[in-house]
N, CA, C and O atoms as a GROMACS GRO file, in nm:
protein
  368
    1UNK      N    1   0.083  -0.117   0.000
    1UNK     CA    2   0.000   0.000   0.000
    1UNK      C    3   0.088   0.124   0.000
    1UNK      O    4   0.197   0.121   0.057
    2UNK      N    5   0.037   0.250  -0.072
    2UNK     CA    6   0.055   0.334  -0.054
    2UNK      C    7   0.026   0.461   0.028
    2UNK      O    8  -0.088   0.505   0.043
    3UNK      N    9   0.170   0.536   0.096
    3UNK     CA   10   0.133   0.592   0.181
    3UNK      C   11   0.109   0.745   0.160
    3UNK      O   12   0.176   0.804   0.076
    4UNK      N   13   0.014   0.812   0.237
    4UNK     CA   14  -0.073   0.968   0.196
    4UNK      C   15  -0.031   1.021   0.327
    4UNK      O   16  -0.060   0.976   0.438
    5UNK      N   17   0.052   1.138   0.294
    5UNK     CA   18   0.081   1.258   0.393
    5UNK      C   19   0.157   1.165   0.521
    5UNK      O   20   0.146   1.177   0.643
    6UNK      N   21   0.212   1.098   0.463
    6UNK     CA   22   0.298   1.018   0.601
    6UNK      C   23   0.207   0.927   0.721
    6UNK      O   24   0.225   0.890   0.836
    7UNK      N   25   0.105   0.918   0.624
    7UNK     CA   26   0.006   0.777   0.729
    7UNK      C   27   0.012   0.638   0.642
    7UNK      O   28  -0.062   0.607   0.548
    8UNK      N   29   0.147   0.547   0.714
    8UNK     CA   30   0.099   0.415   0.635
    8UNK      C   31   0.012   0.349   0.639
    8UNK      O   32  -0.093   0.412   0.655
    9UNK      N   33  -0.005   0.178   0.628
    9UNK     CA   34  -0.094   0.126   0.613
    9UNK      C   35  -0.094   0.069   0.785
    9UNK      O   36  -0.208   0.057   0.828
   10UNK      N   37  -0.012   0.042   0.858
   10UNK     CA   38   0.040  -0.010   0.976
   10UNK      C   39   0.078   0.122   1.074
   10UNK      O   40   0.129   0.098   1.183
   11UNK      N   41   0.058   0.226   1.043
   11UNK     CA   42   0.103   0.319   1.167
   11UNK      C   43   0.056   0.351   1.288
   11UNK      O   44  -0.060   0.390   1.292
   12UNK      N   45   0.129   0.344   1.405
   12UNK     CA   46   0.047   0.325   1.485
   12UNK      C   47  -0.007   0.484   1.584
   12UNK      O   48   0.046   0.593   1.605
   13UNK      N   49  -0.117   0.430   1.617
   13UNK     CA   50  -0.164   0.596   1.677
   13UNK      C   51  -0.079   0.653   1.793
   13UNK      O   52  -0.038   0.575   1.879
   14UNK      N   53  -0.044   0.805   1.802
   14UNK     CA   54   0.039   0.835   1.893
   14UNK      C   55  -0.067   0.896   2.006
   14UNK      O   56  -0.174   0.951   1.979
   15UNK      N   57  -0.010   0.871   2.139
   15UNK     CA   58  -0.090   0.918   2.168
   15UNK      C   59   0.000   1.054   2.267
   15UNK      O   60   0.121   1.045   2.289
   16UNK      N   61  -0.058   1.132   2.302
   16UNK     CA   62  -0.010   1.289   2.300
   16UNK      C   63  -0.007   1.316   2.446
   16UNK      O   64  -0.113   1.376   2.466
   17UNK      N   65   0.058   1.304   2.566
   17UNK     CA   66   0.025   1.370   2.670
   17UNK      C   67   0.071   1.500   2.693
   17UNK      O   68   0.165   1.554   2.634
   18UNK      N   69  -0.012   1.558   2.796
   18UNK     CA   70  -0.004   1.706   2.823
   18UNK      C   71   0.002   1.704   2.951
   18UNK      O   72  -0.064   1.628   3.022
   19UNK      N   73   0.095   1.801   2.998
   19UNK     CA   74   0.080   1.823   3.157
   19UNK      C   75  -0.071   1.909   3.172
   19UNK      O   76  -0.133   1.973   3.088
   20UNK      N   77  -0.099   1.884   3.303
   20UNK     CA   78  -0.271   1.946   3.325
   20UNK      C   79  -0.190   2.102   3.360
   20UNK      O   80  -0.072   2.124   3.390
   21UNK      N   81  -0.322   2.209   3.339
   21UNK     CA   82  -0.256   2.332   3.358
   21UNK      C   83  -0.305   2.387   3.520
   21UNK      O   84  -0.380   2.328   3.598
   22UNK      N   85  -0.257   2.475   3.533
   22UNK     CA   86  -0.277   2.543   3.702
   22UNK      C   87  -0.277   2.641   3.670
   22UNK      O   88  -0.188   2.695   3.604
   23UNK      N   89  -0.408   2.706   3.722
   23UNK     CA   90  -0.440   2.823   3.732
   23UNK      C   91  -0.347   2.895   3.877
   23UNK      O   92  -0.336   2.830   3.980
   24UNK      N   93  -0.293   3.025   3.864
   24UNK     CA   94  -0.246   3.057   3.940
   24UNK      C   95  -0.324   3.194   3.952
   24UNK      O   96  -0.363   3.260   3.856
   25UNK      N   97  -0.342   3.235   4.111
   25UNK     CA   98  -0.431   3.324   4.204
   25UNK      C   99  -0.366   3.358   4.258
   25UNK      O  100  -0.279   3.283   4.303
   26UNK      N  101  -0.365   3.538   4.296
   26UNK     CA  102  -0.275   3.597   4.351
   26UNK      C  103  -0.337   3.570   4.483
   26UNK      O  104  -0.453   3.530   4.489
   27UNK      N  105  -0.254   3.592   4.604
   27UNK     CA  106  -0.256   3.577   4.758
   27UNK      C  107  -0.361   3.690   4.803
   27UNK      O  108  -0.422   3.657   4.905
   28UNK      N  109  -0.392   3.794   4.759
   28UNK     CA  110  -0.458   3.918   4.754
   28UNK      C  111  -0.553   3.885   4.662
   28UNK      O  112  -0.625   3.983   4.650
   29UNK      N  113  -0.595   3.784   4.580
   29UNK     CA  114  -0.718   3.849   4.524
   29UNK      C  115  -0.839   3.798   4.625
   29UNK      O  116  -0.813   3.724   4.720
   30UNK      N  117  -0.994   3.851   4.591
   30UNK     CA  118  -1.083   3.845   4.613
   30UNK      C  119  -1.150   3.683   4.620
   30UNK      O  120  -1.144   3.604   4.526
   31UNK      N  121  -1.213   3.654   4.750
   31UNK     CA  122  -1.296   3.508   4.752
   31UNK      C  123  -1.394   3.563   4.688
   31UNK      O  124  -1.462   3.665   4.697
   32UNK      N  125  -1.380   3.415   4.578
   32UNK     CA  126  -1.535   3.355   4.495
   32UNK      C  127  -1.598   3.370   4.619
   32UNK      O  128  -1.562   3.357   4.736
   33UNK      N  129  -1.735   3.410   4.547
   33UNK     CA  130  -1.846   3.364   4.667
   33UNK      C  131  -1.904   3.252   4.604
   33UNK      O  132  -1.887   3.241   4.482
   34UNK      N  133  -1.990   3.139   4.684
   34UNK     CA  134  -2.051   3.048   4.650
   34UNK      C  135  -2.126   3.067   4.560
   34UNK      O  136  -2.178   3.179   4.553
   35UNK      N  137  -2.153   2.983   4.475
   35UNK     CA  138  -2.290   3.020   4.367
   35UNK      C  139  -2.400   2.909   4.415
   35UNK      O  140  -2.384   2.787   4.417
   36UNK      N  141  -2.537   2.997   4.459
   36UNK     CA  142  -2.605   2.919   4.459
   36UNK      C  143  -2.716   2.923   4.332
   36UNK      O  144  -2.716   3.005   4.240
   37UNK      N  145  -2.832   2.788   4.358
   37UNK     CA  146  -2.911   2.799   4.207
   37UNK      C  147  -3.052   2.862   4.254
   37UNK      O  148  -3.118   2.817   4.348
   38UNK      N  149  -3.086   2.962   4.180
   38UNK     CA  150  -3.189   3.063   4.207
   38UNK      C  151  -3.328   3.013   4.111
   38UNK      O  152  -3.310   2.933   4.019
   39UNK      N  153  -3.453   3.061   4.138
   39UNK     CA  154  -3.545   3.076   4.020
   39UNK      C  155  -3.604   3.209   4.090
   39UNK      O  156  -3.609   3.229   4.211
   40UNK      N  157  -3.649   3.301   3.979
   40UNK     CA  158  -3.746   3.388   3.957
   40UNK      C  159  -3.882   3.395   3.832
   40UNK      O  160  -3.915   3.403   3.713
   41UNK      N  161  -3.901   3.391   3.897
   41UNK     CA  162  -4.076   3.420   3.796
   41UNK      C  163  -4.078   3.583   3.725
   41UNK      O  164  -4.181   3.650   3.721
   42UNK      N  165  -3.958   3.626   3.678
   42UNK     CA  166  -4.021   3.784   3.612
   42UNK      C  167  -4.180   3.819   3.597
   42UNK      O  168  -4.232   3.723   3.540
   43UNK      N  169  -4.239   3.880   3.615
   43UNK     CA  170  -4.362   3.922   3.564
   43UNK      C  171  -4.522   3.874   3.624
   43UNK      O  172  -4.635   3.921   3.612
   44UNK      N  173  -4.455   3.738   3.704
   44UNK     CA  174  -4.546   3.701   3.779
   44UNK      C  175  -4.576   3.673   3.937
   44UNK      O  176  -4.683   3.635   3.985
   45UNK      N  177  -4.461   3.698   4.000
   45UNK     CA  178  -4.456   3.723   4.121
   45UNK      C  179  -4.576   3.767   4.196
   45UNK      O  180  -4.633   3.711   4.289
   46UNK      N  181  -4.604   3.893   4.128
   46UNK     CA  182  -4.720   3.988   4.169
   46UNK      C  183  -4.834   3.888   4.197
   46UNK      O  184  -4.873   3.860   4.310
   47UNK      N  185  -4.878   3.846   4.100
   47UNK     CA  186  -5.017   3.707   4.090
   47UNK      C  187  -4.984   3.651   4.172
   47UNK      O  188  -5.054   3.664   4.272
   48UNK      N  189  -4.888   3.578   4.182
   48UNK     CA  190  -4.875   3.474   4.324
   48UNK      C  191  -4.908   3.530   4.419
   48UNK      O  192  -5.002   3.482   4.482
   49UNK      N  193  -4.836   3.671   4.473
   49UNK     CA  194  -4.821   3.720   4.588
   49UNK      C  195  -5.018   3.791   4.586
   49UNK      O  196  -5.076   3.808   4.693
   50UNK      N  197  -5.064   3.810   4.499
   50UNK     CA  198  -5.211   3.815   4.498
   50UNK      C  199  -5.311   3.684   4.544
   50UNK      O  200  -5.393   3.660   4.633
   51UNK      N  201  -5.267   3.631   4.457
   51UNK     CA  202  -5.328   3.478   4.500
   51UNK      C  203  -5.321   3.434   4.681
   51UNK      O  204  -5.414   3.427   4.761
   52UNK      N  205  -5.194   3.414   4.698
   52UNK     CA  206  -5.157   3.419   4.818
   52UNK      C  207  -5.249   3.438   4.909
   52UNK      O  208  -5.297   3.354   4.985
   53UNK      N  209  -5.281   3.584   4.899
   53UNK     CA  210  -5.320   3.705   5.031
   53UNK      C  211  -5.504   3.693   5.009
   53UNK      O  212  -5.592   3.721   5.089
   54UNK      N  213  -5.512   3.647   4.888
   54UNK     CA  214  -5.663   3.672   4.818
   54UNK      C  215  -5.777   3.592   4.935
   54UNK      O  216  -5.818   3.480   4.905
   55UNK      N  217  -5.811   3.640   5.034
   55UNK     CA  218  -5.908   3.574   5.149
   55UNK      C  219  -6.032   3.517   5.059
   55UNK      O  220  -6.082   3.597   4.979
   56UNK      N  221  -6.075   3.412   5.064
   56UNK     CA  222  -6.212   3.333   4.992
   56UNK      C  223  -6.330   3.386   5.102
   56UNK      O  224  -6.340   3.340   5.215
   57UNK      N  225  -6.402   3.472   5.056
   57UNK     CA  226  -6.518   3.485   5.114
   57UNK      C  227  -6.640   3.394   5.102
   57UNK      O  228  -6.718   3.381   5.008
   58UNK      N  229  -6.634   3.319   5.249
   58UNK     CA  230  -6.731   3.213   5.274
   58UNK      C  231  -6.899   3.217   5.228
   58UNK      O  232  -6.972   3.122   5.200
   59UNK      N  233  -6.928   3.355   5.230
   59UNK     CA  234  -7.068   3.399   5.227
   59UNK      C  235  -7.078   3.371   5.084
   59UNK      O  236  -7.132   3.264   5.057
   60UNK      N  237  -7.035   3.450   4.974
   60UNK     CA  238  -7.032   3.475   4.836
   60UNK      C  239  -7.033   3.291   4.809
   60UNK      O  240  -7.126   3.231   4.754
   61UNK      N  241  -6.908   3.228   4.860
   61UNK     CA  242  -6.914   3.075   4.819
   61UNK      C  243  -7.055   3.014   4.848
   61UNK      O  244  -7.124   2.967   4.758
   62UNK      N  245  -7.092   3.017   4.972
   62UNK     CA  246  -7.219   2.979   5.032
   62UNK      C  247  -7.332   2.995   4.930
   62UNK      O  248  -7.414   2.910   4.894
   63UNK      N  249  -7.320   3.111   4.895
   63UNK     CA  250  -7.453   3.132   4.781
   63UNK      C  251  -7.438   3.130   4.646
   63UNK      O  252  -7.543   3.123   4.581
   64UNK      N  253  -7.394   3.132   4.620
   64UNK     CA  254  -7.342   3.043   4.468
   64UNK      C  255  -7.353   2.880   4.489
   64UNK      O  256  -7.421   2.825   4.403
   65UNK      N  257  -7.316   2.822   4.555
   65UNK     CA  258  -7.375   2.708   4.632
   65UNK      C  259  -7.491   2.712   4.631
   65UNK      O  260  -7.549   2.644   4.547
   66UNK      N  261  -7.545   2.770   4.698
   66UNK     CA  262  -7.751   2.786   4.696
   66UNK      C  263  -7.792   2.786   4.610
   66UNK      O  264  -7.883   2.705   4.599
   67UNK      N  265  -7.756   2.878   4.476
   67UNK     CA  266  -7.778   2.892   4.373
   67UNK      C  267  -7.814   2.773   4.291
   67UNK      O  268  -7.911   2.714   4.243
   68UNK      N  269  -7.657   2.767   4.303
   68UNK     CA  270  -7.667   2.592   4.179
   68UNK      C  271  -7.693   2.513   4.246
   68UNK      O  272  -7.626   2.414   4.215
   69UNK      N  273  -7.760   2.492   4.332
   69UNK     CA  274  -7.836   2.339   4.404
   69UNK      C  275  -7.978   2.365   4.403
   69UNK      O  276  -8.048   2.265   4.421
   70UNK      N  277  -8.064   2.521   4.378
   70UNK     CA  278  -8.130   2.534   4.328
   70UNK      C  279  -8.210   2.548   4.212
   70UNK      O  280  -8.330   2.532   4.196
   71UNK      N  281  -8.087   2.592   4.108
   71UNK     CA  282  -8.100   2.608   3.951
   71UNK      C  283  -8.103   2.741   3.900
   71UNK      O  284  -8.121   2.780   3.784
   72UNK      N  285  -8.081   2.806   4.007
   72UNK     CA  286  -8.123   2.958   3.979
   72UNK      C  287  -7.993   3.032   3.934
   72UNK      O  288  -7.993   3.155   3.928
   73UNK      N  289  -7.892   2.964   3.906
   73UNK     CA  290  -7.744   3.024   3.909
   73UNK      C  291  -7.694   3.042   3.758
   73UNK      O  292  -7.633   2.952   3.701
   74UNK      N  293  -7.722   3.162   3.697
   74UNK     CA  294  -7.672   3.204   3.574
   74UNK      C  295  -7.505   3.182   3.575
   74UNK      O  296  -7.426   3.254   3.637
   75UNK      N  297  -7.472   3.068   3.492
   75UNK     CA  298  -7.335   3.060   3.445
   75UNK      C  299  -7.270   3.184   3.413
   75UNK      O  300  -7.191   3.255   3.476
   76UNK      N  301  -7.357   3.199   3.229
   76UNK     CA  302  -7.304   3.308   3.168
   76UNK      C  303  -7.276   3.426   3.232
   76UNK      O  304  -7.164   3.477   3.223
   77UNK      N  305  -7.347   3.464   3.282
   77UNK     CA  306  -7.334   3.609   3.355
   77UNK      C  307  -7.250   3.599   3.444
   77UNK      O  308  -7.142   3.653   3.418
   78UNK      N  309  -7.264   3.532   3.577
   78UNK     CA  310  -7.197   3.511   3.672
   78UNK      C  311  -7.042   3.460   3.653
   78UNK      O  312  -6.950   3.511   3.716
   79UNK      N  313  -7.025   3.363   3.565
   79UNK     CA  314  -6.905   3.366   3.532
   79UNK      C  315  -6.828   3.468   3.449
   79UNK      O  316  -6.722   3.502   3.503
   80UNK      N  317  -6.850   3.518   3.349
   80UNK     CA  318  -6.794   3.619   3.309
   80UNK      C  319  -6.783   3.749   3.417
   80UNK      O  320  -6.674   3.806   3.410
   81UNK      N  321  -6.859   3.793   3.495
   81UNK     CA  322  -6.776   3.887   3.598
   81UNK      C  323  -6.731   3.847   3.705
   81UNK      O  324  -6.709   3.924   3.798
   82UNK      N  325  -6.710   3.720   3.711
   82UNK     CA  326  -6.618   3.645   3.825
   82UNK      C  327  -6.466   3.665   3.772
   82UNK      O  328  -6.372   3.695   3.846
   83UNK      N  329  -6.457   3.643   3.621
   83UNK     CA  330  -6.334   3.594   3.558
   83UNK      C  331  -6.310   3.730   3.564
   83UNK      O  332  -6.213   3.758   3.635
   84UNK      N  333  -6.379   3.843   3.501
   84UNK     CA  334  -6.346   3.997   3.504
   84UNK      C  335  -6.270   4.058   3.616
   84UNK      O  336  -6.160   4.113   3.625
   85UNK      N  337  -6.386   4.023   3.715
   85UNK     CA  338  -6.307   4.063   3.893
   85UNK      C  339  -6.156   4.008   3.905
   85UNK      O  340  -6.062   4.070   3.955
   86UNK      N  341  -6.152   3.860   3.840
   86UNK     CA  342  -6.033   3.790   3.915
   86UNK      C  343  -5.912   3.862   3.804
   86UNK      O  344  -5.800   3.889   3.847
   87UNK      N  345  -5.932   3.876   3.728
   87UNK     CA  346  -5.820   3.933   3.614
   87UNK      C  347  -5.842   4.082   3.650
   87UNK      O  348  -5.730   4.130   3.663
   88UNK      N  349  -5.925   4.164   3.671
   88UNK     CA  350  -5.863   4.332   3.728
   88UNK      C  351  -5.788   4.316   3.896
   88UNK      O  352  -5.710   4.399   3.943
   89UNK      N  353  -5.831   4.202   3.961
   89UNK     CA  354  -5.763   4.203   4.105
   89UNK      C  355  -5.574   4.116   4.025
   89UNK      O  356  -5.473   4.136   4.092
   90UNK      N  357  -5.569   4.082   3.970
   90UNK     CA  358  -5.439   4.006   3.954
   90UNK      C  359  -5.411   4.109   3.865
   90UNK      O  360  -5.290   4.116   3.890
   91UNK      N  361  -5.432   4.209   3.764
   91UNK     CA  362  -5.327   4.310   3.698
   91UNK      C  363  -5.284   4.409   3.747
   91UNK      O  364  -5.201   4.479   3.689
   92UNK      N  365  -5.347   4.444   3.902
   92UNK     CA  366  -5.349   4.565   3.967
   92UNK      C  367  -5.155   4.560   4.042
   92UNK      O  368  -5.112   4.654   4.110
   0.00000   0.00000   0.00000
């Protein structure tokens, strides 16, 4: 066989060591501080912290309850300014 750019047919692989490198730090510089792992919610914090605090008024539940065990409880209506209330109290 013929050989290309100095690789015969039998050559054997070299293998390459390297000394490992060292970082060197002056005696005076500044301690790393620890890194710890964080999460934030940008943009929604607020909602949570709404949600959170948001007290469920027992009475209002109570009768909406009455309602629909009676039949008298308009979805449409009632739900759409439930959802209204709950979305102007969470953008505020």
């Amino acid at each position: 066989m013929s050989s290309v750019n100095n690789i015969g047919p039998n050559t054997p692989i070299q293998k390459i060591i390297t000394p490992p490198l060292q970082k060197q730090v002056a005696t005076d510089a500044p301690k790393q501080l620890s890194v710890t792992d964080r999460v934030e919610l940008s943009g929604v914090s607020h909602l949570v912290e709404a949600l959170k605090k948001n007290d469920i008024r027992t009475d209002k539940v109570a009768d909406i309850k009455a309602q629909l065990a009676n039949g008298s409880y308009n979805e449409d209506k009632n739900l759409d300014a439930a959802l209204d209330g709950l979305l102007d109290d969470l953008t505020k």
